[in-house]
XYZ file of C-alpha atoms in Angstrom:
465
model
C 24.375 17.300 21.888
C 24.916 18.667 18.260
C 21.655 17.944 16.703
C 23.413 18.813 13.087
C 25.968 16.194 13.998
C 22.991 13.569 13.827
C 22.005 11.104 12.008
C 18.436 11.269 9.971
C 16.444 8.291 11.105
C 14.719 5.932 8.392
C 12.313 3.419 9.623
C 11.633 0.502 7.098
C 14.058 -0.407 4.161
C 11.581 -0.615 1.808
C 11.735 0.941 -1.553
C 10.816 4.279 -0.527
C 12.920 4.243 3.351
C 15.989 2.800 1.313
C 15.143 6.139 -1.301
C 15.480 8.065 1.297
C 18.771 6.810 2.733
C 19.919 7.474 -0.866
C 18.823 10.680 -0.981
C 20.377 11.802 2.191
C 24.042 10.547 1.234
C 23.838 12.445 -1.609
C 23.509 15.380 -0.033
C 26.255 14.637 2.853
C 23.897 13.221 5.472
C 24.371 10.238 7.686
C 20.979 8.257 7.763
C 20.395 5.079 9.793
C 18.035 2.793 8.723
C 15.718 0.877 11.048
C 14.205 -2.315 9.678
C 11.987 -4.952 11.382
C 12.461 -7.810 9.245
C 15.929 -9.764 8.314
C 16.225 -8.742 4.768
C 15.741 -5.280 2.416
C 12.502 -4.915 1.411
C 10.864 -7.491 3.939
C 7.418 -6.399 3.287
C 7.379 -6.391 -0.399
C 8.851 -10.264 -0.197
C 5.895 -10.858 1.425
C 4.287 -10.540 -1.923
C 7.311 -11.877 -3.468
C 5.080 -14.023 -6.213
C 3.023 -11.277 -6.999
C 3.802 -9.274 -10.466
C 3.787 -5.200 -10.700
C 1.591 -3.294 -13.137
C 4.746 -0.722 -12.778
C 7.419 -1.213 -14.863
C 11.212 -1.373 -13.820
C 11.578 2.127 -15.251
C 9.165 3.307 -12.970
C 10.796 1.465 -9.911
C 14.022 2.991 -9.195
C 14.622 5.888 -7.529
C 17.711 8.274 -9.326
C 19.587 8.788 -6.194
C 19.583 4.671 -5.642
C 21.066 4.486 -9.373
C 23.865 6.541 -8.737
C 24.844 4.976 -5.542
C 24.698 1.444 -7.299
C 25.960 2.718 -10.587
C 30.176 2.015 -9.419
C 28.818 -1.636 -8.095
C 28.704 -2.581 -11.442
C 24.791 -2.845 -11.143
C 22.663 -2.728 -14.002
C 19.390 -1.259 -14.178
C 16.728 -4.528 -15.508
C 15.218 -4.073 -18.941
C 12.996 -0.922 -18.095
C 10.059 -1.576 -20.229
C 9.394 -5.101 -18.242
C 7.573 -5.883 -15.032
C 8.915 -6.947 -12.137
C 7.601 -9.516 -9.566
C 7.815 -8.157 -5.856
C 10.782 -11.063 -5.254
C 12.405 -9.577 -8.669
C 12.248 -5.923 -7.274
C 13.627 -7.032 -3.538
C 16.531 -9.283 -5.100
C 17.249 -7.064 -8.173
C 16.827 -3.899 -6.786
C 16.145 -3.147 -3.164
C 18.631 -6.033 -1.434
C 21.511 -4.271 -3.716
C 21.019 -1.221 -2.351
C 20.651 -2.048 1.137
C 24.127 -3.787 0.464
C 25.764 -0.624 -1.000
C 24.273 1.327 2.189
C 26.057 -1.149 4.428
C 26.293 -0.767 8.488
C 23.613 2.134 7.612
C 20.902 -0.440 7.325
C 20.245 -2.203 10.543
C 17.959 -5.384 10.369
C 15.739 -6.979 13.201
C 15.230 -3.433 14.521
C 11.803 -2.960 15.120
C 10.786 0.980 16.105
C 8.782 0.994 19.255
C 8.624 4.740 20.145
C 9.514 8.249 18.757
C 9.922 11.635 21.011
C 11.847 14.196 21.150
C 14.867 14.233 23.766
C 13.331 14.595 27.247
C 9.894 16.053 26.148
C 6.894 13.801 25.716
C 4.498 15.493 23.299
C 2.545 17.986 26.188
C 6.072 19.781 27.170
C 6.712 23.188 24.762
C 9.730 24.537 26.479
C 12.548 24.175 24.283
C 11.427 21.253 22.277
C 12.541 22.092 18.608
C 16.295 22.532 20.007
C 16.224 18.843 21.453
C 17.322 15.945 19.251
C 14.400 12.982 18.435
C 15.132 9.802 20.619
C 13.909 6.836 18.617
C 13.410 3.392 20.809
C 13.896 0.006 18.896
C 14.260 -3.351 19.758
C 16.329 -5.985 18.803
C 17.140 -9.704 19.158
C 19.464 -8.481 21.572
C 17.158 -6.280 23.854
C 16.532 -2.545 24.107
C 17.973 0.608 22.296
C 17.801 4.310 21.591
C 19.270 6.578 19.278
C 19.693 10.334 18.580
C 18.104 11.924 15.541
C 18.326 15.209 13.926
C 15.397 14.158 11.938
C 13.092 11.176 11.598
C 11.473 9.408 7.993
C 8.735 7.151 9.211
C 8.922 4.775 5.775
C 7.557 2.249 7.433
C 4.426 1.524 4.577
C 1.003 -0.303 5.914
C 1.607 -4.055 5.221
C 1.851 -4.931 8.577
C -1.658 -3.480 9.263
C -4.152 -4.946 6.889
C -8.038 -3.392 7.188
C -10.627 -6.321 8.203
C -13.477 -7.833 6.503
C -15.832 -5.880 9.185
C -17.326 -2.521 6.998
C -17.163 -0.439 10.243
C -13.371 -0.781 10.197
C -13.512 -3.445 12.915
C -13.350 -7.366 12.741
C -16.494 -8.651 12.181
C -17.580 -10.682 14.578
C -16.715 -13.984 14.437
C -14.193 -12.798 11.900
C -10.699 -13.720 14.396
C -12.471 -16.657 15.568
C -12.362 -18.096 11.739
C -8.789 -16.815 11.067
C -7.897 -20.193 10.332
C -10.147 -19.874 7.114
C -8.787 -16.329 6.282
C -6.154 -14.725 4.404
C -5.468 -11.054 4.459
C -2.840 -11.343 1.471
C -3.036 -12.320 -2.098
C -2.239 -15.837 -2.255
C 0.306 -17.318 -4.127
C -1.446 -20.182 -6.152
C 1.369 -21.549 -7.813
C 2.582 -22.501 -4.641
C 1.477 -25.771 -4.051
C 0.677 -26.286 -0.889
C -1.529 -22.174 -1.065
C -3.075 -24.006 -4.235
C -4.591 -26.851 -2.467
C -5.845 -24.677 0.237
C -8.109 -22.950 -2.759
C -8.443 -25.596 -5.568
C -12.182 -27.486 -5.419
C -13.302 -24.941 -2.945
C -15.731 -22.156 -2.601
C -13.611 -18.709 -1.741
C -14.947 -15.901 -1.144
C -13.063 -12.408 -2.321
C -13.906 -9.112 -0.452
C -12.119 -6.248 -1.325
C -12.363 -3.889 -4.992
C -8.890 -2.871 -5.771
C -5.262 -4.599 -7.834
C -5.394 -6.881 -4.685
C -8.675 -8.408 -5.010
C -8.183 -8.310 -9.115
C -5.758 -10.314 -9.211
C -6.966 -12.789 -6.457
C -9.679 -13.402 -9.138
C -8.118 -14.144 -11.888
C -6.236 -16.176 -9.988
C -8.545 -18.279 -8.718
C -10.014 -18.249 -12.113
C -7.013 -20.243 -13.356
C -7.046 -22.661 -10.931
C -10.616 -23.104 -11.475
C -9.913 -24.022 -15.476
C -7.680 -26.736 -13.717
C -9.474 -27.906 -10.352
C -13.446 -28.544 -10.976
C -15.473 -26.806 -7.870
C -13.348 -23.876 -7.905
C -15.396 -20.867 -7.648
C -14.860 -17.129 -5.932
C -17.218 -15.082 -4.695
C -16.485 -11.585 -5.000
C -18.007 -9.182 -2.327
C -17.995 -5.390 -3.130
C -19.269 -3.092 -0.389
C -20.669 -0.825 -3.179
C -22.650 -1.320 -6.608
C -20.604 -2.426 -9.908
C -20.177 0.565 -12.302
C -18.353 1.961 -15.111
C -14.997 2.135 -12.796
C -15.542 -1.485 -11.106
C -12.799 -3.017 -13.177
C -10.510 -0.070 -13.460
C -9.685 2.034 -16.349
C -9.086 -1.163 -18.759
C -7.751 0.627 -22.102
C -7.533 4.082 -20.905
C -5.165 3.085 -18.120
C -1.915 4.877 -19.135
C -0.623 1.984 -16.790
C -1.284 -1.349 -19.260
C -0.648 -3.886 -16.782
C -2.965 -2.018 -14.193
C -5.821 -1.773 -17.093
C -5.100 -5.312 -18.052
C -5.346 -6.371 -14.864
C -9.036 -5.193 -13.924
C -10.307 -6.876 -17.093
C -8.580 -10.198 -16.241
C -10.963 -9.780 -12.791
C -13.982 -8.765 -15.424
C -13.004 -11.833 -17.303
C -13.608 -13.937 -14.266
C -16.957 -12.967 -13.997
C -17.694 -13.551 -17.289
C -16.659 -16.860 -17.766
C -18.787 -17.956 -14.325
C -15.835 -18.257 -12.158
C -16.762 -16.032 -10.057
C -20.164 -14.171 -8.736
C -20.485 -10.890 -7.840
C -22.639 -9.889 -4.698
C -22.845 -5.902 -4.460
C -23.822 -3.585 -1.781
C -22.603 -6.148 0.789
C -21.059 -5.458 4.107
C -19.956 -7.766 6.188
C -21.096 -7.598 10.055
C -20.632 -11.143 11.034
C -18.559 -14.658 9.894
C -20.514 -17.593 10.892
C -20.273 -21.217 11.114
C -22.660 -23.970 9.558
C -22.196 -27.460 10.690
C -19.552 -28.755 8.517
C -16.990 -25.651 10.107
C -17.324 -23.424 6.723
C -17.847 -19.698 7.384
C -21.147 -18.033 6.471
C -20.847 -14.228 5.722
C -23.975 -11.617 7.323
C -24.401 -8.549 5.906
C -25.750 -5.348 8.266
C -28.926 -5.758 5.827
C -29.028 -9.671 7.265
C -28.500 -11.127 4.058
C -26.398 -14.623 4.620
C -24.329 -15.559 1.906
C -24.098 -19.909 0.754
C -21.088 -21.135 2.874
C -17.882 -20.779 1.557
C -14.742 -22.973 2.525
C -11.963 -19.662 2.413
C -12.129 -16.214 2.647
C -9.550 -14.125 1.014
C -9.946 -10.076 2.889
C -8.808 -7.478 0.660
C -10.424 -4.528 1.548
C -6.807 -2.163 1.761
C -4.223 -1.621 4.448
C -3.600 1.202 7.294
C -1.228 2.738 9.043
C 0.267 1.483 12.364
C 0.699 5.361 14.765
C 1.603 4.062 18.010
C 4.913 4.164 17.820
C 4.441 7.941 16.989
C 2.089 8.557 19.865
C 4.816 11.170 21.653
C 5.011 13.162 18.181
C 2.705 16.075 17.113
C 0.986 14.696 13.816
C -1.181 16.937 11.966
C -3.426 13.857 10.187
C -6.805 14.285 8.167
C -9.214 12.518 11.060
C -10.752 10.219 7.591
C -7.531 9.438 6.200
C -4.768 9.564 8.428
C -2.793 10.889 6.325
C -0.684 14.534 6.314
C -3.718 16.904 6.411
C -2.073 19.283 3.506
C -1.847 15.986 1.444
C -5.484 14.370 2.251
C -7.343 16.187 -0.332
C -4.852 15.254 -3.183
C -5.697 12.108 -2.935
C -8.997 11.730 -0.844
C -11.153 8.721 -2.229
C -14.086 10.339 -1.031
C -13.864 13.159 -3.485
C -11.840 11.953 -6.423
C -9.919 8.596 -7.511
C -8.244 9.943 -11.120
C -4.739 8.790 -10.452
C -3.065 12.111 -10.956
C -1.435 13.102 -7.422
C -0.665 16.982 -7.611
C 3.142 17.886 -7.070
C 3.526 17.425 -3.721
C 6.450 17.124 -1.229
C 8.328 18.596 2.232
C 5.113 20.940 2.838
C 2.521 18.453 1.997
C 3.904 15.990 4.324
C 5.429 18.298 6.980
C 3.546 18.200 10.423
C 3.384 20.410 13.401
C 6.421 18.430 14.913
C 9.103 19.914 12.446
C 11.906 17.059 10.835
C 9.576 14.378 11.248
C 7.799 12.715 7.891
C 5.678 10.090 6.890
C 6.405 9.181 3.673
C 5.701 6.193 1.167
C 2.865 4.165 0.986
C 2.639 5.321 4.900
C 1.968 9.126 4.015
C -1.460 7.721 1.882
C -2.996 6.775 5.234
C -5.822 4.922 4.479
C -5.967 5.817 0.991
C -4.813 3.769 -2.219
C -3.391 3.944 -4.979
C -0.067 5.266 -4.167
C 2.671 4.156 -6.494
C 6.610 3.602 -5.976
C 6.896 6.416 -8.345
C 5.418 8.985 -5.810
C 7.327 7.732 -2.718
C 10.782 8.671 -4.362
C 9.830 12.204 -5.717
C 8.416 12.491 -2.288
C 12.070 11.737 -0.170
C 14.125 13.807 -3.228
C 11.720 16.842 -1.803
C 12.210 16.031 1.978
C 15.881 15.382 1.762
C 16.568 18.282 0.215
C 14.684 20.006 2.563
C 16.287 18.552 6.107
C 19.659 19.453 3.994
C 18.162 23.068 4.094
C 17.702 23.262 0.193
C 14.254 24.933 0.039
C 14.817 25.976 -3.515
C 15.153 21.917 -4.990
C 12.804 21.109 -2.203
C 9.834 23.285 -3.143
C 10.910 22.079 -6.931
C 8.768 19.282 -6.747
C 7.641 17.553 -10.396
C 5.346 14.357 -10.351
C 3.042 13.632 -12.967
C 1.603 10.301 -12.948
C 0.087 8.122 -15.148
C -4.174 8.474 -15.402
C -5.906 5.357 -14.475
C -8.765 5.928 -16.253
C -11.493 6.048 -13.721
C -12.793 8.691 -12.270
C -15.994 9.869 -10.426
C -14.771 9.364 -7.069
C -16.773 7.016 -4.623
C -19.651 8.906 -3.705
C -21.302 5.842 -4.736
C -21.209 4.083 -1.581
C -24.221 4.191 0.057
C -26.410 3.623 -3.017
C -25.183 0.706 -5.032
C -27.696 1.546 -8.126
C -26.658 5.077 -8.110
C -23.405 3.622 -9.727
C -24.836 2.821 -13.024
C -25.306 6.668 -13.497
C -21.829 7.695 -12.732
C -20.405 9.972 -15.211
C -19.325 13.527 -12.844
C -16.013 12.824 -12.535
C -13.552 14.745 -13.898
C -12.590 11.938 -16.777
C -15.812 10.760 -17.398
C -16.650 9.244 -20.224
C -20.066 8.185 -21.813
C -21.720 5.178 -19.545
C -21.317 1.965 -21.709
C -23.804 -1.031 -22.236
C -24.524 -3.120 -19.691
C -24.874 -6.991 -18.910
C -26.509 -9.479 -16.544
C -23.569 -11.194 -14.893
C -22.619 -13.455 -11.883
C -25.865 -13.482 -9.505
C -27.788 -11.101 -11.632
C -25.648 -8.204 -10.714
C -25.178 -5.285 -13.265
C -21.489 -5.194 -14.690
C -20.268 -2.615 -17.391
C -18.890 -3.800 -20.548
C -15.671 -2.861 -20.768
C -13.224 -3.434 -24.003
C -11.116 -6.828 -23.961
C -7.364 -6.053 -23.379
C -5.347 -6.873 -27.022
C -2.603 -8.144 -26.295
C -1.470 -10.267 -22.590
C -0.282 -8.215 -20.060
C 1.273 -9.137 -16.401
C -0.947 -9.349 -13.286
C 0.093 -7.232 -10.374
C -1.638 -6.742 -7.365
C 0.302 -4.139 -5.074
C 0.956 -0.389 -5.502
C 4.613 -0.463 -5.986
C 5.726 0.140 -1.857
């Protein structure tokens, strides 16, 4: 078998795996992509009603263009922001189209290996082809690879209320009263669900932003609307995001339309709070326990935000090299650890960064973050220009890796954690800025004053893959 003659493997037709098939053509290789769902971009229609804080100019990959330049296609208005059902139908589902048979749909990846040699065996393994197992409505396949992109993000795998990284317990016994996604309240059958009820929000990122200022709006509408919002560490300077300094508006915006909800009593905030149990009082609402046995009041919905992870098993017979914290590509954790830093700016990374002791395999996308946030759409393309160019054997434009991206305006990292007060003294980071006045908000919880946005600016709750 020729492995040269081989096609690359993609796996997920999202916006970074359908980069990456774009990417590849343009340099004269076959790729194949493998997608779970029915439809491009599956995962990002599952937050079709949710809008981006990116803007279309920062959501299309270069390689894409040109394929879908001779279609006729035109690029949306860059400066505006896209819902994730606008991206899928005006960008992604085009695409896929253009790429034809080399998108297959309802093919769900169940193992990776190489050729004859599960991941002990040495002898001879870089010579052997990858063998990728899917499935399909149809039953069981395989198919040769010279090289395999794992774009296969982390929606599937949402993180649980629990704070160890584990359910809490009770926590699947009350999925019935839990969400794990942002819901879409102008649906309305979601908006009943929520309207005249007590939700609580746990989570501290875009997601659980703009689940507040959701439910804030409803609440102006539907009398006995109220959130709770449940942060595992103090409120600081950063809580909200950068607000004005964000060099992302609609991501700045966005934290002080969550601020706003606070403000206005439509939501409380209870710091320093991690969940170890759900609980039921006698009327079937869920009661949350902290590990410091603090119950919170009942609440009637609980909306778990607390970030997403990557599913490995299929990728059990391939050599990873992963950060044991992150789980991401170990050259890449410390870019972008959350332990140690949480500026924004990702330094230029690509092939090497995400390279791992089994050579032509990747994880790339929202996928190659691990555990970590933040990643943007913007990142995930620069990073498949670098590793197509490098399976093509183009070291030169591989290693000539540019990504600059825009500061977020919060820094200090989140060495916070453990002591919630410590936050109202953070100013190390490499951004800081002076500490500003504080408030009494909420339940009597500190919040920082931070500037009101001047102009409106779209909500947007996911990271642009």
């Amino acid at each position: 078998m020729s492995t040269p003659q081989l096609p690359v493997i993609v796996i997920g037709a999202g916006p970074t795996g359908l980069a990456a098939a774009a990417n590849l053509v343009e340099r004269g290789i076959e790729p194949l992509v493998l997608e779970t769902g029915n439809t491009a971009g599956s995962a990002v229609r599952g937050w079709s009603h949710v809008r981006l804080f990116s803007t279309w100019s920062e959501l299309t990959d270069p390689a894409a263009e040109k394929l879908l330049a001779p279609t006729g296609w035109t690029k949306p208005e860059a400066g505006t922001y896209p819902s994730g059902g606008d991206w899928a139908e005006q960008y992604l589902q085009p695409l896929a189209d253009i790429l034809g048979d080399r998108v297959r749909y309802n093919a769900t990846v169940t193992g990776v290996s190489r050729s004859g040699r599960d991941r002990i065996v040495d002898a001879e393994r870089e010579t052997q082809p990858f063998v990728v197992h899917f499935t399909t409505p149809t039953g069981e396949e395989r198919v040769f690879a010279r090289a395999v992109i794992d774009a296969s993000g982390t929606w599937s795998t949402p993180s649980p209320a629990g704070a160890s990284g584990l359910p809490a317990l009770g926590e699947i016994a009350a999925a019935h009263r839990i969400t794990y996604r942002v819901p879409d309240l102008k649906d309305p059958a979601v908006r009943a669900r929520y309207a005249g009820k007590r939700t609580a929000v746990i989570g501290s990122g875009a997601s659980a932003f703009t689940a507040l200022a959701g439910l804030a709006d409803v609440a102006k509408d539907e009398p006995g609307t109220h959130a709770v919002w449940i942060l595992r560490r103090g409120i600081s300077g950063s809580t909200f995001g950068g607000g004005s300094a964000d060099q992302l508006p609609a991501r700045g915006a966005l934290g002080l339309a969550a601020k706003a909800a606070v403000d206005e009593g439509h939501a409380d905030a209870v710091t320093g709070f991690r969940t170890e149990a759900v609980e039921r009082d006698g009327t079937g609402r869920l009661i949350l326990v902290g590990e410091d046995g603090r119950k919170l009041d009942p609440v009637d919905e609980v909306v778990v935000l607390t970030g997403l992870r990557p599913d490995l098993s299929f990728l059990s017979e391939i050599r990873l090299g992963l950060d044991e914290r992150l789980q991401a590509p170990t050259e890449l954790a410390p870019l972008i650890d959350p332990n140690q830093h949480s500026c924004g700016t990702v330094y230029p990374h690509g092939h090497r960064e995400l390279s791992h002791p089994e050579p032509d395999v990747y994880l790339v996308g929202m996928k190659s973050y691990g555990r970590a946030p933040t990643f943007l759409a913007m990142t995930g393309y620069e990073q498949v220009r670098s590793v197509a160019a490098a399976i093509a054997g183009d070291t030169e434009a591989a290693d000539r890796v540019e990504l600059t991206l825009p500061e977020t305006g919060v820094c200090g990292g989140a060495g916070l954690f453990d002591d919630p007060a410590a936050a109202l003294s953070e100013g190390a980071g490499c951004c800081a800025a002076p500490a500003p006045a504080l408030v009494q908000l909420g339940v009597g919880a500190p919040v920082t004053t931070v500037a009101a946005a001047t102009e409106e600016a779209p909500a947007g709750g996911c990271c642009g893959s």
